[in-house]
PDB file of C-alpha atoms in Angstrom:
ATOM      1  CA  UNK A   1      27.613 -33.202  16.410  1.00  0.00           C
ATOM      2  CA  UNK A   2      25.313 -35.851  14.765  1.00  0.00           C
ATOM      3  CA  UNK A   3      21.679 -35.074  13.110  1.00  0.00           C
ATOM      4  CA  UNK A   4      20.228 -36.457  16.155  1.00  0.00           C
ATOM      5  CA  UNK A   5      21.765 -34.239  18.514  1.00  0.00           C
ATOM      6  CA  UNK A   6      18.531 -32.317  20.943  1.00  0.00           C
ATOM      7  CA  UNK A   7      18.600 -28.706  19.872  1.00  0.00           C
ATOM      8  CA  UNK A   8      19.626 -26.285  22.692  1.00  0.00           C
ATOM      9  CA  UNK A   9      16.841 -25.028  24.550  1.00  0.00           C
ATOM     10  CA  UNK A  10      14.997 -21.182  23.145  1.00  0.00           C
ATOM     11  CA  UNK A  11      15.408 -18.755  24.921  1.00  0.00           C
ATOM     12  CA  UNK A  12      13.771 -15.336  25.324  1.00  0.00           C
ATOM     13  CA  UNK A  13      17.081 -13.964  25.426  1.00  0.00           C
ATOM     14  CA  UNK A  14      18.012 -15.779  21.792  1.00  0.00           C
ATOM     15  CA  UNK A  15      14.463 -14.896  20.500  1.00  0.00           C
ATOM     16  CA  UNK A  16      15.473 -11.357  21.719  1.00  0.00           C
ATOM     17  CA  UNK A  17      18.670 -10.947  20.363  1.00  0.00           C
ATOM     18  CA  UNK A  18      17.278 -12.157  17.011  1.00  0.00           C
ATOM     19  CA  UNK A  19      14.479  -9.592  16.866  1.00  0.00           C
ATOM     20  CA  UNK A  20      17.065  -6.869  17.470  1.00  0.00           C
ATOM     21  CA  UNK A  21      18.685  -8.146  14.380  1.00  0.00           C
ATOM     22  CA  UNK A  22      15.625  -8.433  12.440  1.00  0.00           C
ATOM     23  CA  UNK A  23      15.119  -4.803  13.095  1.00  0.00           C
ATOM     24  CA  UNK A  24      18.227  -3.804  11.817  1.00  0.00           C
ATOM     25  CA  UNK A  25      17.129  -5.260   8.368  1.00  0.00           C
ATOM     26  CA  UNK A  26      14.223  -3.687   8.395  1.00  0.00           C
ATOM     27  CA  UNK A  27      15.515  -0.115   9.599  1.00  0.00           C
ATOM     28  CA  UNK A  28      17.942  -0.549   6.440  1.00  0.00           C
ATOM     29  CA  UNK A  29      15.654   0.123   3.900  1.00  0.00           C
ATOM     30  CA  UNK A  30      12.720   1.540   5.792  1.00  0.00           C
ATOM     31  CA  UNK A  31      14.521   4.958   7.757  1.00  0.00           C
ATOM     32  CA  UNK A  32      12.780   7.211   5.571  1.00  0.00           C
ATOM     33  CA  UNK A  33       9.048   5.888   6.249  1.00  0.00           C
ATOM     34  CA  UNK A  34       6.659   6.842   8.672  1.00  0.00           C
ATOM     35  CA  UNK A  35       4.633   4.226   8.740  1.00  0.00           C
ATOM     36  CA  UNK A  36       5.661   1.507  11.573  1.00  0.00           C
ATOM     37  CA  UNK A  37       5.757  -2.070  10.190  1.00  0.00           C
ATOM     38  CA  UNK A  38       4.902  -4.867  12.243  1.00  0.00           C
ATOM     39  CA  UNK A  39       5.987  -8.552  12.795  1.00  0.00           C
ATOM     40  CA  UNK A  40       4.311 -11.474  13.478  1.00  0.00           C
ATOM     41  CA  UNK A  41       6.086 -14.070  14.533  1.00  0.00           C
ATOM     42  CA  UNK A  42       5.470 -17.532  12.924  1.00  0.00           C
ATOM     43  CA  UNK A  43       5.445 -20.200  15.259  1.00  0.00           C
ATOM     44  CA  UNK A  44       4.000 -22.960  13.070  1.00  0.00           C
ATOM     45  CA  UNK A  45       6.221 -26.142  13.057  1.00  0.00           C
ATOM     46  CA  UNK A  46       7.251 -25.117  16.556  1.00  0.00           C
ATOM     47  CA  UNK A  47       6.267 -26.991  19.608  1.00  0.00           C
ATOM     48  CA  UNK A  48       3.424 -24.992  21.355  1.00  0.00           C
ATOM     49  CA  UNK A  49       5.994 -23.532  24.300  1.00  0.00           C
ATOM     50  CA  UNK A  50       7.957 -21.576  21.608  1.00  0.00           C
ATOM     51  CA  UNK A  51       4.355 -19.490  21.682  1.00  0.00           C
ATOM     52  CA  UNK A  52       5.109 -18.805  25.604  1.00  0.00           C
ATOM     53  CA  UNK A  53       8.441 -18.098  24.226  1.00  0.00           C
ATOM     54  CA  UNK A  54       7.289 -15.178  21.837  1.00  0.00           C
ATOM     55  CA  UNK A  55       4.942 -13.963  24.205  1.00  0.00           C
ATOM     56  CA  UNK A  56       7.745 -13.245  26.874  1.00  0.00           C
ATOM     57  CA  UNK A  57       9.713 -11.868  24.122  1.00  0.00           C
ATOM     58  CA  UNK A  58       7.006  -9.068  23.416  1.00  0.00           C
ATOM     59  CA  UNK A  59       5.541 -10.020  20.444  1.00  0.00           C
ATOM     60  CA  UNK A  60       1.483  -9.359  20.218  1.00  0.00           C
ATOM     61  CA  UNK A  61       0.746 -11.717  17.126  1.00  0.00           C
ATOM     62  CA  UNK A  62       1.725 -15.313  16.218  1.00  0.00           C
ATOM     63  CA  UNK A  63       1.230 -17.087  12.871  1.00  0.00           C
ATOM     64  CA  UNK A  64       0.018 -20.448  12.314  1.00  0.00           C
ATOM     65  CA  UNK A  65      -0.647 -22.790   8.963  1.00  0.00           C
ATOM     66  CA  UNK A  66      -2.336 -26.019  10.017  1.00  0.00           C
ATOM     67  CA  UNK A  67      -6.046 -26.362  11.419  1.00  0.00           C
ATOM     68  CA  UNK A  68      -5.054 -29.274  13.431  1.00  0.00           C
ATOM     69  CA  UNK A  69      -1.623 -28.025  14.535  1.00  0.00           C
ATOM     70  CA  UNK A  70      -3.164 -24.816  15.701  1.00  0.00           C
ATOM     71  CA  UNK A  71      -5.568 -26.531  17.619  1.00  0.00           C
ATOM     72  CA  UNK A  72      -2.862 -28.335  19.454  1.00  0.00           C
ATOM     73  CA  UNK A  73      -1.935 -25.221  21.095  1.00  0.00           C
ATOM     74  CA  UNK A  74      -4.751 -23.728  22.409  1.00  0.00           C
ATOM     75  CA  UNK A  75      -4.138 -24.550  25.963  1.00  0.00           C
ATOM     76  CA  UNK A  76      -0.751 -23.076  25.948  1.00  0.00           C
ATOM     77  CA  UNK A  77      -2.357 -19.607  24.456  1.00  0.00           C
ATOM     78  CA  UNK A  78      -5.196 -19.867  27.239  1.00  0.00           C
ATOM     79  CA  UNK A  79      -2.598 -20.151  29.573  1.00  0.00           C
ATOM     80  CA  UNK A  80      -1.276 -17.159  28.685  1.00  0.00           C
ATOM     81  CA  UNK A  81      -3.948 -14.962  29.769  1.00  0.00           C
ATOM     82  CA  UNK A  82      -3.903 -10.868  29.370  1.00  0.00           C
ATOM     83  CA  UNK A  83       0.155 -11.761  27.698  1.00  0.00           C
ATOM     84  CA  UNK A  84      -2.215 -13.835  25.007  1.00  0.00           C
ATOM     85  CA  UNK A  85      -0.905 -12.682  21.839  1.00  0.00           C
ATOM     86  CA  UNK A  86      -3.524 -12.501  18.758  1.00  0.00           C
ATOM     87  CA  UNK A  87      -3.610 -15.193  16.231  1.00  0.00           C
ATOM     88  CA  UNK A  88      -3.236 -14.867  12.148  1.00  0.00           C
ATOM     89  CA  UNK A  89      -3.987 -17.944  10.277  1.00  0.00           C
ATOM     90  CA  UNK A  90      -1.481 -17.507   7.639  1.00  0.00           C
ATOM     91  CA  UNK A  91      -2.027 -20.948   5.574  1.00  0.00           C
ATOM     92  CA  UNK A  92      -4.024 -22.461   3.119  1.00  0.00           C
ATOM     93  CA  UNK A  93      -7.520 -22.908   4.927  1.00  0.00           C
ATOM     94  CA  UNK A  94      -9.951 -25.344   3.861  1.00  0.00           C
ATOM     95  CA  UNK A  95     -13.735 -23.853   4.469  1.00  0.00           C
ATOM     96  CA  UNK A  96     -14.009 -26.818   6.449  1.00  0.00           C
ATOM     97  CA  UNK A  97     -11.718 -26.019   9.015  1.00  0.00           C
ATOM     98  CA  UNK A  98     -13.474 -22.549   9.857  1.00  0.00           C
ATOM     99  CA  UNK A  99     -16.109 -23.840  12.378  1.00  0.00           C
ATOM    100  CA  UNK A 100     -13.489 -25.111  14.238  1.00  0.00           C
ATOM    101  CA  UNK A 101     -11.193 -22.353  14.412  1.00  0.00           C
ATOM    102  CA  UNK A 102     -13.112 -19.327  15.000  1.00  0.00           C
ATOM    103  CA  UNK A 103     -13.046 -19.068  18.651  1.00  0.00           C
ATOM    104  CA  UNK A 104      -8.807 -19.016  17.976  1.00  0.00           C
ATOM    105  CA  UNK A 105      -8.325 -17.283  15.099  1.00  0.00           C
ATOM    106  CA  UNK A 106      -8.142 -13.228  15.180  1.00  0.00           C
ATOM    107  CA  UNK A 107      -7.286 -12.841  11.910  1.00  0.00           C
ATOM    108  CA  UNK A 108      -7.940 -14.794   8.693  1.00  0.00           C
ATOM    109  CA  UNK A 109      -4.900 -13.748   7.146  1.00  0.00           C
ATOM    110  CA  UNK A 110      -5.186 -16.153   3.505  1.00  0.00           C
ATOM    111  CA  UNK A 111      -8.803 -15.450   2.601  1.00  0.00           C
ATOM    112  CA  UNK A 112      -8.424 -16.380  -1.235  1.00  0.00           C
ATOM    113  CA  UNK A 113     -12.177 -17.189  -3.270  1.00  0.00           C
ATOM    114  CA  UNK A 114     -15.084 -16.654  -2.467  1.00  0.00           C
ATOM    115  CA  UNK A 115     -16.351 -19.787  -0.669  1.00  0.00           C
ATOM    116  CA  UNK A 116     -14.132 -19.168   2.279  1.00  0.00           C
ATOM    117  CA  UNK A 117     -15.767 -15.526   2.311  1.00  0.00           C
ATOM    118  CA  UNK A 118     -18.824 -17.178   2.773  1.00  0.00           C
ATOM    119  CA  UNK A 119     -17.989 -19.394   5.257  1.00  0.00           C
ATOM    120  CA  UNK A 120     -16.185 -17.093   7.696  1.00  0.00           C
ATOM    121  CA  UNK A 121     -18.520 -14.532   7.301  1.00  0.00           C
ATOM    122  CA  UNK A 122     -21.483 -17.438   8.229  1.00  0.00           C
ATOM    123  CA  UNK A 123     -19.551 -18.649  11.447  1.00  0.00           C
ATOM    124  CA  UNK A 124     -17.702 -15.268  12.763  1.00  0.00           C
ATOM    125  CA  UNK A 125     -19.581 -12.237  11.730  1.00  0.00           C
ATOM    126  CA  UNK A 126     -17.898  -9.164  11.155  1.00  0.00           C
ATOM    127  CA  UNK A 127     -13.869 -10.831  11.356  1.00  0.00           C
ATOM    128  CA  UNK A 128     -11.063  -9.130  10.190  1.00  0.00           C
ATOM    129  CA  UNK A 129      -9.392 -10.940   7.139  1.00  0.00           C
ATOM    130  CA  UNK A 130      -6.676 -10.105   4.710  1.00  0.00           C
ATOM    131  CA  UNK A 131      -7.176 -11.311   1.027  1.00  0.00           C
ATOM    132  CA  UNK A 132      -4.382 -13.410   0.016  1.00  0.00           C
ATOM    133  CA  UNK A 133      -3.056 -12.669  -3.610  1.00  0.00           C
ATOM    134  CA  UNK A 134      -0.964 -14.700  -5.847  1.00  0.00           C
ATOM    135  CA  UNK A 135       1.016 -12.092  -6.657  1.00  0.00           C
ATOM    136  CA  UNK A 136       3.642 -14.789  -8.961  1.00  0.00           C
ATOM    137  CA  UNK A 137       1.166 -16.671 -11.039  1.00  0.00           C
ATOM    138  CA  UNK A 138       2.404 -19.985  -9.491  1.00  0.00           C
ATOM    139  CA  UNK A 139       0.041 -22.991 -10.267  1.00  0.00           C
ATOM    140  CA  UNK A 140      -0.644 -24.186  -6.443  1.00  0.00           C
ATOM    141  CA  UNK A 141       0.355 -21.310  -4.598  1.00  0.00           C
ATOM    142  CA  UNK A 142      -2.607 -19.869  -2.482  1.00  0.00           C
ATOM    143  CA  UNK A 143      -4.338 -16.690  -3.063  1.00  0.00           C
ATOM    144  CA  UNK A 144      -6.360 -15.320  -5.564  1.00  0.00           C
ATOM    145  CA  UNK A 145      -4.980 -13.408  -9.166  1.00  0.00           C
ATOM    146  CA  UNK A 146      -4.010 -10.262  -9.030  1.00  0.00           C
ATOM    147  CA  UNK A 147      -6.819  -9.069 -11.232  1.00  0.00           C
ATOM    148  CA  UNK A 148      -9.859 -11.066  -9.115  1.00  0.00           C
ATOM    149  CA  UNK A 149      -8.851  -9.135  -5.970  1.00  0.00           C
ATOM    150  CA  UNK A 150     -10.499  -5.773  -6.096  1.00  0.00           C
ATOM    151  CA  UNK A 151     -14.035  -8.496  -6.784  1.00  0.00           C
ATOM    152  CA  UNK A 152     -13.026 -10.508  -3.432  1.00  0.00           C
ATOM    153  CA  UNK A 153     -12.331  -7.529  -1.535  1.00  0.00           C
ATOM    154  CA  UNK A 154     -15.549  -6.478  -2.529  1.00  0.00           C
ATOM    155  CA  UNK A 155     -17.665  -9.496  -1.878  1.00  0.00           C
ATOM    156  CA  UNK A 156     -15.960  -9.947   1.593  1.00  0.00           C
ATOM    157  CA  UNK A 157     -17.244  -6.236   2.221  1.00  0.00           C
ATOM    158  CA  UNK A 158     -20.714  -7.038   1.428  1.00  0.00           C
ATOM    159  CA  UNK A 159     -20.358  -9.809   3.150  1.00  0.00           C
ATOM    160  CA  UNK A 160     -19.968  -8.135   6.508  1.00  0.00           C
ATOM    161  CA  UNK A 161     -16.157  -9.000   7.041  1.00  0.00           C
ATOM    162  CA  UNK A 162     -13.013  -6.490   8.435  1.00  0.00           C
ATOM    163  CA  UNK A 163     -11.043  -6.400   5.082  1.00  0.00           C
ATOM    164  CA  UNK A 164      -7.918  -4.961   6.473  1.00  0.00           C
ATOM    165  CA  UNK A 165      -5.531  -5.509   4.003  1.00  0.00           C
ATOM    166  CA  UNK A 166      -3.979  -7.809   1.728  1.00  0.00           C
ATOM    167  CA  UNK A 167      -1.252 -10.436   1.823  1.00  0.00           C
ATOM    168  CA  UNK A 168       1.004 -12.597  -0.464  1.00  0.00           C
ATOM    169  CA  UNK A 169       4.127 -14.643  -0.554  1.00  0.00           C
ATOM    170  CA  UNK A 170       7.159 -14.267  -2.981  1.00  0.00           C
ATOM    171  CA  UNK A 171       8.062 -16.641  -5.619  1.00  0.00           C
ATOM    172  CA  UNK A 172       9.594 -20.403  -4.161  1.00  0.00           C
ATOM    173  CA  UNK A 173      12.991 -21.517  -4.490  1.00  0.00           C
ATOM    174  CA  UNK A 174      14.156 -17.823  -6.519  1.00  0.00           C
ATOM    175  CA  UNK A 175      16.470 -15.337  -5.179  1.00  0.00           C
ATOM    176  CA  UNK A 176      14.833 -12.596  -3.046  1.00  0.00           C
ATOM    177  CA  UNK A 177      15.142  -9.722  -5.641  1.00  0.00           C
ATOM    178  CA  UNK A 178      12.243 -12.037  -7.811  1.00  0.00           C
ATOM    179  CA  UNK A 179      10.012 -11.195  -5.569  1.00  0.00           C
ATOM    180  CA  UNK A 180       9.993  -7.348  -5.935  1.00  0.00           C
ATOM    181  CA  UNK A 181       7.709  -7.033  -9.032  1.00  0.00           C
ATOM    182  CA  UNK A 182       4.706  -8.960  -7.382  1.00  0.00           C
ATOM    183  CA  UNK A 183       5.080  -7.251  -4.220  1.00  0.00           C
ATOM    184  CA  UNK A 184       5.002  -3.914  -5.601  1.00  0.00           C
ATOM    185  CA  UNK A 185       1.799  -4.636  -7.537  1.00  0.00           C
ATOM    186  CA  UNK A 186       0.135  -5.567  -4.391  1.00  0.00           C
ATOM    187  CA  UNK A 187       1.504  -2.729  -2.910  1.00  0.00           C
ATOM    188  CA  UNK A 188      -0.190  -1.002  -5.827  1.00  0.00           C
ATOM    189  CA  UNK A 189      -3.550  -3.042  -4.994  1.00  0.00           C
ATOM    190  CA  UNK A 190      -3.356  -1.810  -1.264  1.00  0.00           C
ATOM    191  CA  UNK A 191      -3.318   1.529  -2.367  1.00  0.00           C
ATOM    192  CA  UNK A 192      -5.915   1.426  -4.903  1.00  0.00           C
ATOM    193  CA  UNK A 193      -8.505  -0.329  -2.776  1.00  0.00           C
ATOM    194  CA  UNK A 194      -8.137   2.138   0.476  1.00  0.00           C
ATOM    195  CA  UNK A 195      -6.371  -0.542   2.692  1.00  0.00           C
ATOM    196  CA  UNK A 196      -4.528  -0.466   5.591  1.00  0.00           C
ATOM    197  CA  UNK A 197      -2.564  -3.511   5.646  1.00  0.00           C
ATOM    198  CA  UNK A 198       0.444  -5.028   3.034  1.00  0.00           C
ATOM    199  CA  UNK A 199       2.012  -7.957   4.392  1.00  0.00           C
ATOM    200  CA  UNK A 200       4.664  -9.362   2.612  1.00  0.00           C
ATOM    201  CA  UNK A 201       8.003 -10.239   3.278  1.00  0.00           C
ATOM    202  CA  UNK A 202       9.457 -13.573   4.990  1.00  0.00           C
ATOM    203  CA  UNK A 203      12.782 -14.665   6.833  1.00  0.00           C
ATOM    204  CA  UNK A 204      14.153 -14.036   3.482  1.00  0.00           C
ATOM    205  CA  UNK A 205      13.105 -11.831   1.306  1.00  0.00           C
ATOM    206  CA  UNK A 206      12.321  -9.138   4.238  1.00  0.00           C
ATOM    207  CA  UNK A 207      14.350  -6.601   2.792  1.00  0.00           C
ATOM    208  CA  UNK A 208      12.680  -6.524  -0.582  1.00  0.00           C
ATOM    209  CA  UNK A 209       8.960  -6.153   1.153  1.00  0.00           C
ATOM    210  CA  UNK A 210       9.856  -3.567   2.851  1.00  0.00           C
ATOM    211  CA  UNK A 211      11.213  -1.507   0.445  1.00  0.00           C
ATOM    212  CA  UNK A 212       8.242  -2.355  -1.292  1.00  0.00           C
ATOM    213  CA  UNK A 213       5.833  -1.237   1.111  1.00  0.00           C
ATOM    214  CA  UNK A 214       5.289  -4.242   3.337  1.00  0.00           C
ATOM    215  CA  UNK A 215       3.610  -2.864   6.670  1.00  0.00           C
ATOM    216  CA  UNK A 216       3.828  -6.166   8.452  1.00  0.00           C
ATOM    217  CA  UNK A 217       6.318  -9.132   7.778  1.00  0.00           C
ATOM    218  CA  UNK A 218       5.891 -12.853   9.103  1.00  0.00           C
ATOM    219  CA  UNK A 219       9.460 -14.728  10.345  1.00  0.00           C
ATOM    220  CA  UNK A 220       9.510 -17.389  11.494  1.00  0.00           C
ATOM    221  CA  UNK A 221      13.171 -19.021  11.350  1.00  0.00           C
ATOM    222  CA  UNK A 222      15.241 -16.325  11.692  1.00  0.00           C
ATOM    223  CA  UNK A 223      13.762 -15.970  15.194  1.00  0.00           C
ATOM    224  CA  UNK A 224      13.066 -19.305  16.004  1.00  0.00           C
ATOM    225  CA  UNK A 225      16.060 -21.265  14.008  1.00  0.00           C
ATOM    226  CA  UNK A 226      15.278 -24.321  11.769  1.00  0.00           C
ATOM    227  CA  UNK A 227      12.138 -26.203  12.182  1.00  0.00           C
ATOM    228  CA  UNK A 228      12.407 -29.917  13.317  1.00  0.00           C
TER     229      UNK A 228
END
């Protein structure tokens, strides 16, 4: 089959099969825990129906990186009515972007320094954010340092925003086991600071979060397959 070959069609049933898997991962390392941990499926890169797609599948959250890609979409979410699932913006946000996001966006899930506090809490009140932390020290990589989060989580209180929780990504191009370290110490961070969220934990490192203490892991691939 050449490069150029269309891509069978998704279907709930694949999307559903794949979750079932994905749960299997997770129950591997997480039997033991009480706490349920949640999954949003990432639909960024994906044409806007593979949103329809996770909705029929059951999931209630979607992820999405790109202001203007988001945007693109927001007729298929309308159309979705009461089956609408919430939406995390998981990507690098420029402050920018926020005007013309907030009547999409549920949760600002990569709130990093302090001008993007200000700006969300200026055009949607009281909305529930995660602080993103660089939890590798990787010049380029969103979020803020480890040791500046307890400060943001503190302005973004005062500033009248829903800090639930934190977030970060592991380490690019290493092995999934690289990632345990920074996890853990925002595990650490979510404990320290009274929060109720710790997402971590990707198509490929999922494992590793969890065992962590990830409470809620964005996939995107191994749901969806490779992105055009």
């Amino acid at each position: 089959m050449g490069s150029d070959a269309p891509r069978p069609a998704l279907t709930v049933d694949v999307v559903v099969e794949r979750l079932a898997a994905l749960d299997e991962r997770i129950d591997s390392v997480s039997r033991a825990r009480e706490q349920p941990i949640t999954v949003t499926a990432v639909t960024k890169g994906f044409a806007a129906d593979v949103i329809r797609v996770a909705a029929d599948a059951g999931f209630s959250a979607v992820g999405e990186n790109y202001a203007q890609e988001l945007l693109g979409k927001v007729d298929t979410l309308d159309a979705l009515g009461e089956r609408r699932p919430t939406v995390e913006f998981i990507g690098r946000l420029q402050s920018n972007k926020v005007r013309q996001l907030v009547d999409v966006v549920d949760l600002w899930a990569s709130v990093d320094r302090p001008s993007l506090v200000a700006e969300i809490a200026k055009r949607a009140p009281g909305a529930r954010i995660l602080v993103q932390v660089n939890s590798t020290g990787e010049d380029g990589k969103g979020g803020c340092a480890l040791g500046d989060t307890a400060a943001l989580v503190e302005r973004a209180r005062e500033a009248g925003l829903d800090v639930a929780g934190l977030m970060t990504v592991g380490p690019t191009g290493e092995p999934p086991e690289a990632a345990r370290p920074g996890f853990e110490a925002v595990r650490r961070l979510v404990d320290e600071l009274g929060l109720e969220v710790c997402s971590m934990g990707m198509s490929g490192d999922i494992e590793v979060a969890v065992a962590a203490g990830s409470t809620n892991v964005r996939v995107g691939t191994a749901l969806f397959g490779s992105r055009a």
